[in-house]
Amino acid sequence: RLQNLSSGLTLMRKSETFSDVTLVVDDVSIACHKVVLSAMSPYFAAMFQSGMKEADSQKVELKFCDADTMRTVVDYIYSGEMEITKENVQSIIEAADHFSLDGVKDECEGCLVSQVDVTNCIGMYRFAITQRLEYLRDVAKECILGEFKDIVRVSEEFLLMPKEELVEIISDDDLEVENEDVVFCSVKKWVEADKSNREEFFPEIASNIRFSFCSEEFLKELLITEPLVMKLENVAVRRLFRSILCLVNEGVQQSFAWNPRSSYAQSSFV
């Protein structure tokens, strides 16, 4: 019976039978029924019952989404079904958030979760935070931390990320890397992608690299040949020297100011 009801409402909408409001998006008109929109969306319920001008108007202009997205949202309101694609899923989530359609957001979030990979997880993580999608946020963050080396190798998003996000990632104890050689090389790649604007940030970012967990030969080479290391503050450079001395003279790993990452817990750096 519910299926019959939704089918009947959809037919009435498409034939504009008893429609009492028209949603206008990008000069496209979509005939609807206030009672149906209000029953499904707190946004429309508030609009049509709050004494706003839209409550008595037969046309409501919406400017925060495109016409195709609005049609998809209206289809869901009337039928409980919608066509989700890689191209429209994010715009549907943004519209659903505006209309307080939690069911739409949940369905779209599941679609995005299935798409997370090393090429898009950074953007997905950022989008999830903006739209308050906790499940997507956690899955994207897990991908970032677990596949960091591959992300640095293939993801354009990595090179475009702001300094603050880079620091958030490399300072995370759960970042899974073989050693800090990988972390340093990732920071160097990020800096060199826009060297004129980013080189000045290197000393600040480098304070989050746990140098004493670099390999011995890599550390030696950094001090001898790496220009960016010379940008470090004196204190950080002294830490680097102390780490090397520890590795060479004692043959054991000392972290000094750096705690080991989770992936280093059972590792030996000698």
Tab-separated table of C-alpha atoms in Angstrom:
chain	number	residue	atom	x	y	z
A	1	ARG	CA	0.000	0.000	0.000
A	2	LEU	CA	2.845	2.381	0.760
A	3	GLN	CA	4.275	1.636	-2.670
A	4	ASN	CA	0.901	2.435	-4.213
A	5	LEU	CA	0.777	5.683	-2.267
A	6	SER	CA	4.213	6.831	-3.390
A	7	SER	CA	3.418	5.841	-6.975
A	8	GLY	CA	0.182	7.817	-6.830
A	9	LEU	CA	1.903	10.875	-5.397
A	10	THR	CA	4.584	10.707	-8.061
A	11	LEU	CA	1.964	10.555	-10.814
A	12	MET	CA	0.163	13.539	-9.295
A	13	ARG	CA	3.406	15.502	-9.184
A	14	LYS	CA	4.332	14.738	-12.781
A	15	SER	CA	0.832	15.595	-14.001
A	16	GLU	CA	0.780	18.642	-11.678
A	17	THR	CA	-2.541	17.440	-10.224
A	18	PHE	CA	-3.443	19.478	-7.110
A	19	SER	CA	0.096	20.945	-7.046
A	20	ASP	CA	0.204	24.110	-4.964
A	21	VAL	CA	3.857	25.154	-5.148
A	22	THR	CA	6.483	25.306	-7.853
A	23	LEU	CA	10.162	25.040	-6.998
A	24	VAL	CA	12.259	27.150	-9.362
A	25	VAL	CA	15.929	26.232	-9.795
A	26	ASP	CA	18.098	27.651	-12.592
A	27	ASP	CA	14.926	28.751	-14.428
A	28	VAL	CA	13.621	25.174	-14.279
A	29	SER	CA	10.205	24.697	-12.660
A	30	ILE	CA	9.282	21.630	-10.597
A	31	ALA	CA	5.642	21.332	-9.559
A	32	CYS	CA	5.125	19.915	-6.048
A	33	HIS	CA	2.756	19.729	-3.105
A	34	LYS	CA	3.514	21.646	0.063
A	35	VAL	CA	2.102	18.937	2.299
A	36	VAL	CA	4.364	16.269	0.774
A	37	LEU	CA	7.483	18.438	0.948
A	38	SER	CA	6.669	19.396	4.551
A	39	ALA	CA	6.023	15.802	5.614
A	40	MET	CA	9.460	14.700	4.385
A	41	SER	CA	11.632	17.736	5.007
A	42	PRO	CA	11.875	19.841	8.188
A	43	TYR	CA	13.288	22.615	6.002
A	44	PHE	CA	10.100	22.837	3.936
A	45	ALA	CA	7.897	22.302	6.983
A	46	ALA	CA	9.472	25.337	8.619
A	47	MET	CA	9.248	27.362	5.407
A	48	PHE	CA	5.562	26.730	4.818
A	49	GLN	CA	4.464	27.133	8.455
A	50	SER	CA	6.602	29.972	9.720
A	51	GLY	CA	4.810	32.944	8.237
A	52	MET	CA	7.551	33.507	5.674
A	53	LYS	CA	6.504	34.873	2.298
A	54	GLU	CA	7.056	31.429	0.771
A	55	ALA	CA	4.193	30.057	2.905
A	56	ASP	CA	1.646	31.860	0.741
A	57	SER	CA	3.617	31.911	-2.484
A	58	GLN	CA	3.003	29.521	-5.351
A	59	LYS	CA	6.631	29.794	-6.459
A	60	VAL	CA	9.750	29.230	-4.362
A	61	GLU	CA	13.130	30.042	-5.875
A	62	LEU	CA	16.053	27.942	-4.636
A	63	LYS	CA	19.607	29.063	-5.330
A	64	PHE	CA	21.859	26.645	-3.455
A	65	CYS	CA	21.716	23.674	-5.849
A	66	ASP	CA	21.326	22.934	-9.543
A	67	ALA	CA	18.152	21.781	-11.269
A	68	ASP	CA	19.244	18.162	-11.784
A	69	THR	CA	20.096	17.804	-8.091
A	70	MET	CA	16.757	19.301	-7.094
A	71	ARG	CA	14.888	16.894	-9.371
A	72	THR	CA	16.722	13.975	-7.771
A	73	VAL	CA	15.872	15.197	-4.270
A	74	VAL	CA	12.218	15.684	-5.185
A	75	ASP	CA	12.114	12.192	-6.720
A	76	TYR	CA	13.322	10.811	-3.399
A	77	ILE	CA	10.797	12.830	-1.390
A	78	TYR	CA	7.927	11.431	-3.450
A	79	SER	CA	9.087	7.886	-4.161
A	80	GLY	CA	11.858	7.059	-1.692
A	81	GLU	CA	14.096	6.289	-4.657
A	82	MET	CA	16.785	8.242	-6.496
A	83	GLU	CA	19.566	7.714	-9.014
A	84	ILE	CA	22.979	8.195	-7.420
A	85	THR	CA	26.081	8.474	-9.588
A	86	LYS	CA	29.715	9.375	-8.991
A	87	GLU	CA	29.006	12.687	-10.661
A	88	ASN	CA	25.998	13.765	-8.594
A	89	VAL	CA	26.498	12.156	-5.193
A	90	GLN	CA	28.301	15.063	-3.517
A	91	SER	CA	25.838	17.677	-4.760
A	92	ILE	CA	22.949	15.513	-3.547
A	93	ILE	CA	24.516	15.270	-0.089
A	94	GLU	CA	24.924	19.036	0.079
A	95	ALA	CA	21.280	19.550	-0.897
A	96	ALA	CA	20.087	16.833	1.491
A	97	ASP	CA	21.950	18.518	4.311
A	98	HIS	CA	20.215	21.794	3.527
A	99	PHE	CA	16.794	20.104	3.452
A	100	SER	CA	17.538	17.958	6.543
A	101	LEU	CA	16.980	14.717	4.619
A	102	ASP	CA	19.026	12.324	6.738
A	103	GLY	CA	17.955	9.246	4.785
A	104	VAL	CA	19.317	10.736	1.580
A	105	LYS	CA	22.606	11.597	3.260
A	106	ASP	CA	22.957	8.102	4.673
A	107	GLU	CA	22.349	6.443	1.308
A	108	CYS	CA	24.759	8.781	-0.475
A	109	GLU	CA	27.382	8.359	2.247
A	110	GLY	CA	27.361	4.609	1.673
A	111	CYS	CA	27.937	5.239	-2.024
A	112	LEU	CA	30.919	7.490	-1.303
A	113	VAL	CA	32.434	5.034	1.173
A	114	SER	CA	32.511	2.382	-1.561
A	115	GLN	CA	34.483	4.775	-3.774
A	116	VAL	CA	37.280	5.687	-1.340
A	117	ASP	CA	40.759	4.898	-2.660
A	118	VAL	CA	44.282	6.341	-2.651
A	119	THR	CA	43.472	8.836	-5.412
A	120	ASN	CA	40.550	10.520	-3.651
A	121	CYS	CA	40.682	9.756	0.081
A	122	ILE	CA	42.085	13.186	1.000
A	123	GLY	CA	39.245	14.983	-0.757
A	124	MET	CA	36.734	12.527	0.686
A	125	TYR	CA	38.055	13.161	4.195
A	126	ARG	CA	37.746	16.911	3.728
A	127	PHE	CA	34.218	16.594	2.305
A	128	ALA	CA	33.151	14.268	5.117
A	129	ILE	CA	34.216	16.798	7.746
A	130	THR	CA	32.372	19.607	5.967
A	131	GLN	CA	29.168	17.584	5.683
A	132	ARG	CA	29.455	15.857	9.082
A	133	LEU	CA	29.640	12.343	7.595
A	134	GLU	CA	31.312	10.409	10.390
A	135	TYR	CA	31.453	7.005	8.698
A	136	LEU	CA	32.980	8.421	5.513
A	137	ARG	CA	35.385	10.506	7.584
A	138	ASP	CA	36.637	7.450	9.451
A	139	VAL	CA	37.017	5.324	6.319
A	140	ALA	CA	38.841	8.086	4.433
A	141	LYS	CA	41.140	8.789	7.388
A	142	GLU	CA	41.948	5.088	7.716
A	143	CYS	CA	42.873	5.019	4.027
A	144	ILE	CA	45.084	8.109	4.366
A	145	LEU	CA	46.983	6.709	7.332
A	146	GLY	CA	47.190	3.150	6.038
A	147	GLU	CA	48.109	3.858	2.411
A	148	PHE	CA	50.147	7.020	2.869
A	149	LYS	CA	53.143	5.978	0.767
A	150	ASP	CA	50.946	5.117	-2.228
A	151	ILE	CA	48.911	8.290	-1.782
A	152	VAL	CA	52.063	10.409	-1.962
A	153	ARG	CA	53.086	8.540	-5.101
A	154	VAL	CA	49.834	8.786	-7.110
A	155	SER	CA	47.485	11.379	-5.602
A	156	GLU	CA	47.235	14.885	-7.005
A	157	GLU	CA	45.180	15.771	-3.930
A	158	PHE	CA	48.282	15.279	-1.783
A	159	LEU	CA	50.220	17.948	-3.652
A	160	LEU	CA	47.317	20.403	-3.374
A	161	MET	CA	46.530	19.938	0.314
A	162	PRO	CA	47.058	22.888	2.679
A	163	LYS	CA	49.893	22.902	5.180
A	164	GLU	CA	47.579	22.319	8.131
A	165	GLU	CA	46.222	19.072	6.692
A	166	LEU	CA	49.721	17.810	5.919
A	167	VAL	CA	50.791	18.484	9.489
A	168	GLU	CA	47.685	16.712	10.808
A	169	ILE	CA	48.575	13.587	8.823
A	170	ILE	CA	52.297	13.337	9.520
A	171	SER	CA	51.846	14.087	13.216
A	172	ASP	CA	49.394	11.196	13.665
A	173	ASP	CA	50.786	8.276	15.717
A	174	ASP	CA	48.782	5.854	13.567
A	175	LEU	CA	50.430	6.828	10.286
A	176	GLU	CA	51.623	3.547	8.774
A	177	VAL	CA	55.042	3.933	7.129
A	178	GLU	CA	58.192	1.823	7.056
A	179	ASN	CA	60.220	4.593	8.664
A	180	GLU	CA	60.505	8.362	8.725
A	181	ASP	CA	62.427	8.333	5.451
A	182	VAL	CA	59.010	8.051	3.811
A	183	VAL	CA	57.616	10.956	5.807
A	184	PHE	CA	60.532	13.248	5.008
A	185	CYS	CA	60.337	12.415	1.298
A	186	SER	CA	56.602	13.126	1.289
A	187	VAL	CA	57.124	16.535	2.877
A	188	LYS	CA	59.911	17.313	0.415
A	189	LYS	CA	57.635	16.376	-2.508
A	190	TRP	CA	54.864	18.614	-1.137
A	191	VAL	CA	57.241	21.558	-0.686
A	192	GLU	CA	58.762	21.202	-4.133
A	193	ALA	CA	55.314	21.164	-5.763
A	194	ASP	CA	55.138	24.903	-4.969
A	195	LYS	CA	58.597	25.683	-3.675
A	196	SER	CA	58.453	29.469	-3.870
A	197	ASN	CA	55.427	29.571	-1.560
A	198	ARG	CA	56.034	26.524	0.624
A	199	GLU	CA	59.737	26.418	1.380
A	200	GLU	CA	59.336	28.859	4.257
A	201	PHE	CA	56.963	26.395	5.956
A	202	PHE	CA	59.439	23.531	5.924
A	203	PRO	CA	60.977	24.202	9.373
A	204	GLU	CA	57.517	24.226	10.951
A	205	ILE	CA	56.380	21.075	9.153
A	206	ALA	CA	59.679	19.297	9.783
A	207	SER	CA	59.153	19.569	13.529
A	208	ASN	CA	56.550	16.823	13.059
A	209	ILE	CA	58.982	14.458	11.319
A	210	ARG	CA	60.354	11.956	13.834
A	211	PHE	CA	63.921	12.077	12.561
A	212	SER	CA	65.277	9.583	15.029
A	213	PHE	CA	63.179	6.929	13.311
A	214	CYS	CA	64.807	7.544	9.928
A	215	SER	CA	67.258	4.968	8.679
A	216	GLU	CA	70.888	5.628	9.542
A	217	GLU	CA	72.126	6.106	5.977
A	218	PHE	CA	69.207	8.366	5.132
A	219	LEU	CA	69.957	10.604	8.120
A	220	LYS	CA	73.597	10.899	7.165
A	221	GLU	CA	72.694	11.836	3.611
A	222	LEU	CA	70.211	14.458	4.800
A	223	LEU	CA	72.864	16.271	6.783
A	224	ILE	CA	75.382	16.134	3.961
A	225	THR	CA	73.326	16.745	0.826
A	226	GLU	CA	69.751	17.898	1.574
A	227	PRO	CA	69.262	21.698	1.169
A	228	LEU	CA	65.911	21.716	2.966
A	229	VAL	CA	67.493	20.462	6.175
A	230	MET	CA	69.462	23.686	6.350
A	231	LYS	CA	66.135	25.477	6.740
A	232	LEU	CA	65.548	23.787	10.064
A	233	GLU	CA	65.900	25.699	13.296
A	234	ASN	CA	69.127	25.048	15.189
A	235	VAL	CA	67.355	23.024	17.862
A	236	ALA	CA	65.924	20.645	15.279
A	237	VAL	CA	69.294	20.254	13.607
A	238	ARG	CA	70.888	19.405	16.944
A	239	ARG	CA	68.202	16.749	17.484
A	240	LEU	CA	69.113	15.298	14.125
A	241	PHE	CA	72.783	15.083	15.063
A	242	ARG	CA	71.959	13.476	18.407
A	243	SER	CA	69.820	10.858	16.671
A	244	ILE	CA	72.609	9.958	14.284
A	245	LEU	CA	75.152	9.774	17.084
A	246	CYS	CA	72.850	7.472	19.024
A	247	LEU	CA	72.378	5.180	16.046
A	248	VAL	CA	76.049	5.047	15.131
A	249	ASN	CA	77.668	4.945	18.561
A	250	GLU	CA	75.174	2.974	20.627
A	251	GLY	CA	73.381	0.904	18.027
A	252	VAL	CA	70.019	1.465	19.734
A	253	GLN	CA	67.023	3.631	18.973
A	254	GLN	CA	66.358	6.706	21.115
A	255	SER	CA	63.421	8.916	20.258
A	256	PHE	CA	64.380	11.983	22.325
A	257	ALA	CA	61.438	14.332	21.698
A	258	TRP	CA	59.728	11.939	19.293
A	259	ASN	CA	57.469	9.072	20.253
A	260	PRO	CA	57.387	6.021	17.981
A	261	ARG	CA	54.414	5.615	15.678
A	262	SER	CA	52.142	2.633	16.243
A	263	SER	CA	53.687	0.845	13.271
A	264	TYR	CA	57.149	1.237	14.862
A	265	ALA	CA	56.179	-0.358	18.161
A	266	GLN	CA	57.677	-3.745	17.309
A	267	SER	CA	60.378	-2.450	14.976
A	268	SER	CA	64.070	-2.040	15.604
A	269	PHE	CA	65.908	0.869	14.035
A	270	VAL	CA	69.576	0.159	13.964
